[in-house]
XYZ file of C-alpha atoms in Angstrom:
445
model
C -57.894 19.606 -108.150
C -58.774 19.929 -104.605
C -58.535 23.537 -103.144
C -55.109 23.194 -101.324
C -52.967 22.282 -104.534
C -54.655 24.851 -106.871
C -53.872 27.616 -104.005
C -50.175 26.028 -104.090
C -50.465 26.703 -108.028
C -51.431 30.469 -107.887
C -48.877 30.478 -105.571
C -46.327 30.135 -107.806
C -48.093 32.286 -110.786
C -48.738 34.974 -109.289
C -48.714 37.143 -106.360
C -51.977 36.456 -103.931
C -54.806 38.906 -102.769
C -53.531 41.473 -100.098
C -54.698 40.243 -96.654
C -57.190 41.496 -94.992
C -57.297 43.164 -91.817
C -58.404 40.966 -88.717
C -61.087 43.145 -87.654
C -64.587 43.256 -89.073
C -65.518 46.177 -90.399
C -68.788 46.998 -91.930
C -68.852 47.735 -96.000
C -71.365 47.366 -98.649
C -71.865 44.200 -100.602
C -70.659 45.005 -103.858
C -72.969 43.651 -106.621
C -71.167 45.036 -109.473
C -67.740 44.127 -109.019
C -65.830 42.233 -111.692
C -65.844 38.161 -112.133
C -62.583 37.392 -111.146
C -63.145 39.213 -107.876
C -66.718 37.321 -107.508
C -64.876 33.973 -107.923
C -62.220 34.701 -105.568
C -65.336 36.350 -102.876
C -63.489 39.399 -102.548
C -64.566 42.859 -102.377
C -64.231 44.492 -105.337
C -63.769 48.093 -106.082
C -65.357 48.350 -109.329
C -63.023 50.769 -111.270
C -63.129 50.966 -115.008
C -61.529 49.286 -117.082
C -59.184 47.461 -114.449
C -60.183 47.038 -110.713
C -57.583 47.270 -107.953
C -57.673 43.432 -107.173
C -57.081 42.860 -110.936
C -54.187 45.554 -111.208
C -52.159 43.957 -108.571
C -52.761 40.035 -109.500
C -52.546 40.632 -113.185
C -50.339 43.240 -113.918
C -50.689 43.571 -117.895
C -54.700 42.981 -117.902
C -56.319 45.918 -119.794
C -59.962 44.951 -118.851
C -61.858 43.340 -116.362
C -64.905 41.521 -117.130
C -68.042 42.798 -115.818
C -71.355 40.948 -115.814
C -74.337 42.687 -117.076
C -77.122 43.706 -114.309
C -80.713 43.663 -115.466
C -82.531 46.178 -113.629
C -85.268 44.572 -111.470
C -88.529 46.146 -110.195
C -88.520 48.546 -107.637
C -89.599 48.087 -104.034
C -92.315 50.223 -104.281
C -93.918 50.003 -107.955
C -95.573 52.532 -109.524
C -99.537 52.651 -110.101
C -98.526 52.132 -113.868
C -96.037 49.788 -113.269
C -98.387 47.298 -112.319
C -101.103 47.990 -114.951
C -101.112 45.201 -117.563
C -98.827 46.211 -120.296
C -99.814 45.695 -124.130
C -98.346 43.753 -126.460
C -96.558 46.672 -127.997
C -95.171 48.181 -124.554
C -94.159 44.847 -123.724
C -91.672 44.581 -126.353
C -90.422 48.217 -125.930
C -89.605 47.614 -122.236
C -88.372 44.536 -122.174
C -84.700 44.318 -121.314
C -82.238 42.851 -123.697
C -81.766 39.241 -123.223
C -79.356 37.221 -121.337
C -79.651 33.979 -123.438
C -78.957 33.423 -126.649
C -80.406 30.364 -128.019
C -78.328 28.928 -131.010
C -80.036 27.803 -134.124
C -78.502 24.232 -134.023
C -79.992 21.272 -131.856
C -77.876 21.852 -128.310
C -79.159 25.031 -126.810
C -76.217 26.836 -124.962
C -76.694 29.882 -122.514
C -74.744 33.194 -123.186
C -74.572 35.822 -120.467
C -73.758 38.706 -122.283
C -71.505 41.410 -120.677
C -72.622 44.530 -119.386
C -70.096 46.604 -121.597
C -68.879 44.853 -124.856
C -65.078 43.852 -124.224
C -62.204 45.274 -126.538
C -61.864 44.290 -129.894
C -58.289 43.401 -128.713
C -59.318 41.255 -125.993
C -62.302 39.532 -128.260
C -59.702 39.054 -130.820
C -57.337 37.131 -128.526
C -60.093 34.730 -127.506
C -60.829 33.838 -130.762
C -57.188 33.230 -131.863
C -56.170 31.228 -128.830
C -59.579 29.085 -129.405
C -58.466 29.030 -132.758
C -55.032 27.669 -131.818
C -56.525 24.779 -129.435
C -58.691 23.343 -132.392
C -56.061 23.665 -135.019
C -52.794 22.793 -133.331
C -52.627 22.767 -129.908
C -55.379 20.070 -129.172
C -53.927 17.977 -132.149
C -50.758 17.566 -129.553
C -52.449 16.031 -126.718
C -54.355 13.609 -128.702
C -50.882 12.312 -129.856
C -49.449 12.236 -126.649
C -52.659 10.582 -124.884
C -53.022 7.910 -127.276
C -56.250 7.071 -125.263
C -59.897 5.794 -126.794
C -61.815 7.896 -123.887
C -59.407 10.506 -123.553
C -59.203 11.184 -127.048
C -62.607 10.867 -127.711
C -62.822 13.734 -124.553
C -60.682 15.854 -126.405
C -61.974 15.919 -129.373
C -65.555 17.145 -127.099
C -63.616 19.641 -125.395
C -64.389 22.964 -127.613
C -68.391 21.469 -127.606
C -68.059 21.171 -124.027
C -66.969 24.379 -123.094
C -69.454 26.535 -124.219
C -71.386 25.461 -121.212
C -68.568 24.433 -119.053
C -66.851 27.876 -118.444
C -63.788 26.087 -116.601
C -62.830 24.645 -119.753
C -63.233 27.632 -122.112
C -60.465 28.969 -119.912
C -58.451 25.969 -119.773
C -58.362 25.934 -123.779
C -57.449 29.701 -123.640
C -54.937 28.929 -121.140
C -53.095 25.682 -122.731
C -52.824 27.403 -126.053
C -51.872 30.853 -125.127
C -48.322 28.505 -123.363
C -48.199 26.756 -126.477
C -47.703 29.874 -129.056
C -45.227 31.466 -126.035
C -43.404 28.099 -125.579
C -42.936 27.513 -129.645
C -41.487 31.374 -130.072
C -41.127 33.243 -126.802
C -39.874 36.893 -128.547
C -42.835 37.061 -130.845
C -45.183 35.965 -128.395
C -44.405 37.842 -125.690
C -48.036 38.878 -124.626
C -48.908 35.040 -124.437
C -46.943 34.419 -121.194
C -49.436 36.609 -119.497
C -52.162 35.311 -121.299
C -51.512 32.056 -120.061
C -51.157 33.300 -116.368
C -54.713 34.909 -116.713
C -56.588 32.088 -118.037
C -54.890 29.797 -115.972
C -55.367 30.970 -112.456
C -59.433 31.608 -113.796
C -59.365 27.473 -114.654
C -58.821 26.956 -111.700
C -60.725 28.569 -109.438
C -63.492 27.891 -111.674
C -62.954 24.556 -111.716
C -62.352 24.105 -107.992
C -65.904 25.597 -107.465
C -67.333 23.350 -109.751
C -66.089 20.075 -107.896
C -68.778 21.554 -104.808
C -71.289 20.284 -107.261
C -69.695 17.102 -109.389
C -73.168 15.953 -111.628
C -73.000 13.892 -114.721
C -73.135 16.296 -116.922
C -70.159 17.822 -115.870
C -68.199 14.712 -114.369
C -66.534 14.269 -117.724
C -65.073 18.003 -118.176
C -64.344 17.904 -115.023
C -62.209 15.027 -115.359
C -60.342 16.062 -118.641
C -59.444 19.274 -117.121
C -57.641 17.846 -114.224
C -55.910 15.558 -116.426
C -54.972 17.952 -119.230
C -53.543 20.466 -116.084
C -51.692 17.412 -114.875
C -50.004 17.272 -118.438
C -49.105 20.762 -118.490
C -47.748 20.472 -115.260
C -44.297 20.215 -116.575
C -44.788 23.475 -118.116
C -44.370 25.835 -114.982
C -40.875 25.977 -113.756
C -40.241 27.386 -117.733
C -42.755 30.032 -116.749
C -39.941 31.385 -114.301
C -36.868 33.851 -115.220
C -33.511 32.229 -116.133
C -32.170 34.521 -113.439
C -33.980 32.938 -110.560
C -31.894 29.860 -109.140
C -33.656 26.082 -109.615
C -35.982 24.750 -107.713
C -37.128 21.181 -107.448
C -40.560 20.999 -109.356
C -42.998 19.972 -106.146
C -45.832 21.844 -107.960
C -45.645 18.934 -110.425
C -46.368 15.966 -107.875
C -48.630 18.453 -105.850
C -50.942 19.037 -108.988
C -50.833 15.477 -109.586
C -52.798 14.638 -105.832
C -55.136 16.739 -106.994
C -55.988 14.983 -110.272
C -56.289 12.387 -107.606
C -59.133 14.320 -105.938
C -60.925 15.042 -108.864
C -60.927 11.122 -110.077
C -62.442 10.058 -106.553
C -65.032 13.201 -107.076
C -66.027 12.159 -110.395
C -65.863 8.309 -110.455
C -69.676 8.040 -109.443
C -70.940 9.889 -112.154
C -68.807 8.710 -114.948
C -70.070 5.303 -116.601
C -68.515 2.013 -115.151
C -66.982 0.789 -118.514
C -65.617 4.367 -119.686
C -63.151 4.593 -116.131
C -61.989 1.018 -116.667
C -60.991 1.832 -119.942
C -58.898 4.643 -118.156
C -57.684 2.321 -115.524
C -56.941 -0.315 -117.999
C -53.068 -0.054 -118.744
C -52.887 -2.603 -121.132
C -50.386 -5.954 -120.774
C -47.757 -4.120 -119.846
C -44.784 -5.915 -118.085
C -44.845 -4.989 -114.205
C -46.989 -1.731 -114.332
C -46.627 -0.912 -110.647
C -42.847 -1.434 -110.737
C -40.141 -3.569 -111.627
C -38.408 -6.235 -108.551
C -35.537 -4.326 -108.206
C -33.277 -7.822 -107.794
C -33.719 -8.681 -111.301
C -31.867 -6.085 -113.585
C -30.892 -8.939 -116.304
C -33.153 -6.795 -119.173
C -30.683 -3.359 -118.699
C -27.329 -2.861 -120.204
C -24.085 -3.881 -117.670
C -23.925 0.194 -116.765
C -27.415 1.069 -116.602
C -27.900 -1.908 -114.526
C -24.900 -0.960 -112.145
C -26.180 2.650 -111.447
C -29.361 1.141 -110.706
C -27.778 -1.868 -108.313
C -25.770 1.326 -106.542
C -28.574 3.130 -105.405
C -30.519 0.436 -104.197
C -27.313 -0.451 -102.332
C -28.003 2.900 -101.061
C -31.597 3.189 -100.380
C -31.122 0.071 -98.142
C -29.355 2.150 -95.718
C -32.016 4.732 -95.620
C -33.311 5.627 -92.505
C -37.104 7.044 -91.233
C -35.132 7.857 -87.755
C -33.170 10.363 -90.131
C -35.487 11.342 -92.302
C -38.329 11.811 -90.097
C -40.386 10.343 -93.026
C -42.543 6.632 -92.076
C -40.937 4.140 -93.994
C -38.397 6.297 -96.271
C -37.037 3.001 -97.134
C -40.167 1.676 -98.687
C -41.378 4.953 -100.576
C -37.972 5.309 -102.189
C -37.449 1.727 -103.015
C -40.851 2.159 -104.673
C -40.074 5.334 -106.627
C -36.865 3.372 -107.994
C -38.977 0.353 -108.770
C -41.103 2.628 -111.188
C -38.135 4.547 -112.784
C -36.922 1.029 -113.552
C -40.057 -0.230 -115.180
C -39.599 2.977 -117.631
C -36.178 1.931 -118.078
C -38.147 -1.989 -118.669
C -40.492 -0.322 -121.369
C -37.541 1.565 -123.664
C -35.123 -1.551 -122.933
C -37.842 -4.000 -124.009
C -38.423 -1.665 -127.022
C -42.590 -2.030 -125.802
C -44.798 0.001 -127.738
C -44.393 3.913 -126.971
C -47.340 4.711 -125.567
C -47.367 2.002 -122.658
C -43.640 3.576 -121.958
C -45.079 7.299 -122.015
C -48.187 5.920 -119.760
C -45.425 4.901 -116.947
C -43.832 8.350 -117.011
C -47.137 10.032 -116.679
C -47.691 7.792 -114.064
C -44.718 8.573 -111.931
C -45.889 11.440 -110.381
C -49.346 10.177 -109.133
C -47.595 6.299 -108.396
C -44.498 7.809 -105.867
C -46.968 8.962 -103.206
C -46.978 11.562 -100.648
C -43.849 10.702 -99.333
C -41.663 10.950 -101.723
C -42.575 14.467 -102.034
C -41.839 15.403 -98.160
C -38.733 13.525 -99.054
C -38.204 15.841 -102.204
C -39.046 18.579 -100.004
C -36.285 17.953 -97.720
C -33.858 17.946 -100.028
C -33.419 14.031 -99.840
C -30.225 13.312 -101.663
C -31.553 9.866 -102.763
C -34.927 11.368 -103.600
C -33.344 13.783 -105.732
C -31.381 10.963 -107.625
C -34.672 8.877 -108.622
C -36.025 12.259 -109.783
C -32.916 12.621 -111.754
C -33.343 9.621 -113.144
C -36.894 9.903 -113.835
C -36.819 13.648 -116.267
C -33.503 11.309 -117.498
C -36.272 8.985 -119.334
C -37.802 12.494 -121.077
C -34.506 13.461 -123.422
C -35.761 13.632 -126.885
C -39.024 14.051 -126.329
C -40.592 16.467 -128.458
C -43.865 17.467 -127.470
C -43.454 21.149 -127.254
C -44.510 20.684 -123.427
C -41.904 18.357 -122.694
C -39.412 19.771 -125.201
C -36.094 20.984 -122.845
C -37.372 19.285 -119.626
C -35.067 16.886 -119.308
C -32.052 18.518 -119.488
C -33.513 21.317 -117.444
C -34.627 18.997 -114.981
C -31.179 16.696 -114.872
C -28.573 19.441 -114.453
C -30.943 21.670 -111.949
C -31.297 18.968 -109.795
C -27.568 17.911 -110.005
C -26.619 21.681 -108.915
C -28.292 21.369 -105.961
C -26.200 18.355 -104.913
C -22.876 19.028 -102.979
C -19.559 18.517 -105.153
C -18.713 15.570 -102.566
C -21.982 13.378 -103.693
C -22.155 14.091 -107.468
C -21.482 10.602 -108.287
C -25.098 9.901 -106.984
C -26.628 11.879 -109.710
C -23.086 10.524 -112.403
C -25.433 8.548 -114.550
C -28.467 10.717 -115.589
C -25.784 13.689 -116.039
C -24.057 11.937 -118.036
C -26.933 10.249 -120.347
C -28.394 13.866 -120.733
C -25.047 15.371 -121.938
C -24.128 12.954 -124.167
C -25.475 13.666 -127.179
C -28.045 11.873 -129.667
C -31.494 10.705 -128.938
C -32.212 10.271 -125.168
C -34.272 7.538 -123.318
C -37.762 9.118 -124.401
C -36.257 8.838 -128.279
C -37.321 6.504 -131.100
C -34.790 3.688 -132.053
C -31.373 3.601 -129.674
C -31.452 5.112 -126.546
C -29.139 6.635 -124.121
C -28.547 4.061 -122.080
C -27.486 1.419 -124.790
C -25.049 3.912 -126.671
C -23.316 4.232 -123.255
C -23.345 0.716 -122.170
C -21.217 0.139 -125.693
């Protein structure tokens, strides 16, 4: 994720850093300042247990982390500090060690903290980490259906004892799967998530400085696996705040983008064709939107309709270079999804083209999105349409969140541009993303 979309995500979970004031004034560097303060580069007032910076971003935090400092030698040594030592004063005043050094055959580095953290805090570590390797990784796997990826999750726990942005990223993705699964009893997860999450990502930002082959790979799955959870956000809001139109979702999505041009260099040739390799699926980029012979008559009507009215689409009133072309593509793609269920393909070619969408649409659909494009909104509509009766638990409710939002933003004089995916979503039954008969061909009937 390059450095402009995870600032956009921070945005949105939680407040940012108080400015600062525009003119320089002189301070001492402070060496012993917590980690999330050293990550962000900001000056940190090292208060016990919770700093000031910490207190305002994360509002339920009970302790900030705090790395240990082994004293060095002093400037000016004494006469006995530079004697020889013996073998017995050299283990008496030697300093504990940083590094522990496992007894099995990969040797992983430990920095241990200055000041032991809570039980309560070491507790919810090992539970969440618990949670990813029981459950929560278990549901990705399913949903990836992937040789490499798969085989990248299944690393992922062995990977991030040395890869710190992915220790978080596992603390992160499981504490939003307990909250998501039972929200009253697991209350405390919401800002557990929020935590972890926003320390992902700035550690994993500062790791793409530095992409290397040992850390291409992590790097890699971690954009992906944010890009997945991506969905996930807008349910991190309260129900009293009015909809908004998930940008964050596309945004995160150029990032993975980023990361994949960052990384391809380091990550073998056969393993990222794999990756690229999307199978023999029918028309992966998109379907020709003249031939609509594989839909039912009234799927293939809505879909006739709005290309009737992206042909009279405009960049002179949209301000957008060729708004004809991006939204023609974006329909072209929500058709091909339409193709996969319609064709009854296997699942997990149909559930490659929705997680496709996002990064396929392009920039411009988003400015479009952005504006509040009434036809932009309508493919979108009819792109979370695809998702009803989906049950991964971070896709579970999307669609019909995503269908009736976006239709309440449209005024009552256009509805019947957004008819179709309101009424799939409300009518009951399986959806388009269910096993066996979808929405579309109970309605056609």
């Amino acid at each position: 994720m390059d450095g402009a979309n995870t600032d956009f995500l921070f945005g949105i979970l939680r407040p940012g850093p108080p400015k600062e004031m525009a003119t320089k004034r002189s301070h001492t560097k402070s060496r012993l300042g917590c980690r999330s303060c050293k990550l962000r580069k900001v000056k940190c007032d090292e208060q016990r247990p919770v700093c000031g910076n910490c207190v305002k971003r994360f509002p339920n935090l009970t302790e900030c982390e705090f790395d240990a400092i082994v004293p060095g030698p002093s400037k000016k040594p004494s006469p006995a500090a530079v004697q020889a030592p013996t073998p017995a004063s050299t283990t008496a005043a030697s300093p504990p060690s940083s590094s522990i050094q496992p007894s099995s055959t990969t040797s992983v580095s430990i920095h241990l903290p200055e000041k032991p953290r809570s039980y309560d805090a070491r507790l919810l570590d090992l539970r969440l980490f618990h949670q990813w390797t029981s459950c929560t990784s278990k549901t990705y796997t399913a949903y990836l259906q992937h040789e490499i990826m798969n085989r990248w999750v299944d690393q992922l726990p062995t990977w991030a004892f040395t890869h710190e942005f992915l220790l978080d990223f596992i603390l992160a993705l499981a504490a939003v799967h307990l909250w998501l699964e039972d929200p009253q009893s697991h209350a405390e997860m919401r800002s557990a998530y929020l935590f972890y999450i926003a320390e992902a990502g700035l550690k994993h930002r500062n790791a793409l400085s530095s992409v290397t082959r040992e850390n291409a790979e992590p790097l890699f799955l971690a954009a992906m696996l944010t890009n997945m959870q991506a969905k996930i956000i807008p349910l991190l809001r309260s129900p009293d705040e009015p909809y908004e139109l998930p940008l964050q979702m596309f945004r995160l999505t150029s990032g993975i983008v980023a990361t994949y041009d960052a990384v391809t260099p380091f990550i073998p040739p056969a393993d990222m064709d794999k990756i690229g390799n999307l199978g023999p699926m029918l028309y992966p980029e998109g379907i020709d939107l003249k031939e609509l012979s594989f839909l039912p008559r009234e799927a293939k009507q809505d879909l006739q309709m709005l290309t009737h009215v992206v042909s009279e689409q405009s960049s002179a009133s949209t301000g957008v270079p060729d708004t004809q072309s991006i939204l023609r593509r974006a329909l072209s793609i929500v058709g091909s999804i339409q193709l996969g269920w319609a064709a009854h393909e296997p699942e997990t070619w149909t559930l490659r083209r929705i997680n496709m969408f996002a990064s396929e649409v392009g920039k411009g659909f988003v400015e479009l999105l952005a504006q509040r494009n009434l036809v932009a909104m309508a493919i979108l509509a009819r792109y979370f349409m695809q998702l009803k009766g989906r049950e991964e638990w971070f896709l579970r409710g999307v669609a019909e969140r995503e269908v009736l939002g976006i239709a309440g933003l449209v005024p009552t004089e256009m509805q019947w541009i957004v008819a179709w995916p309101v009424k799939v979503i409300t009518s009951g039954g399986e959806g388009e993303g269910g096993r066996g008969e979808n929405g579309i061909e109970r309605l056609a009937r």
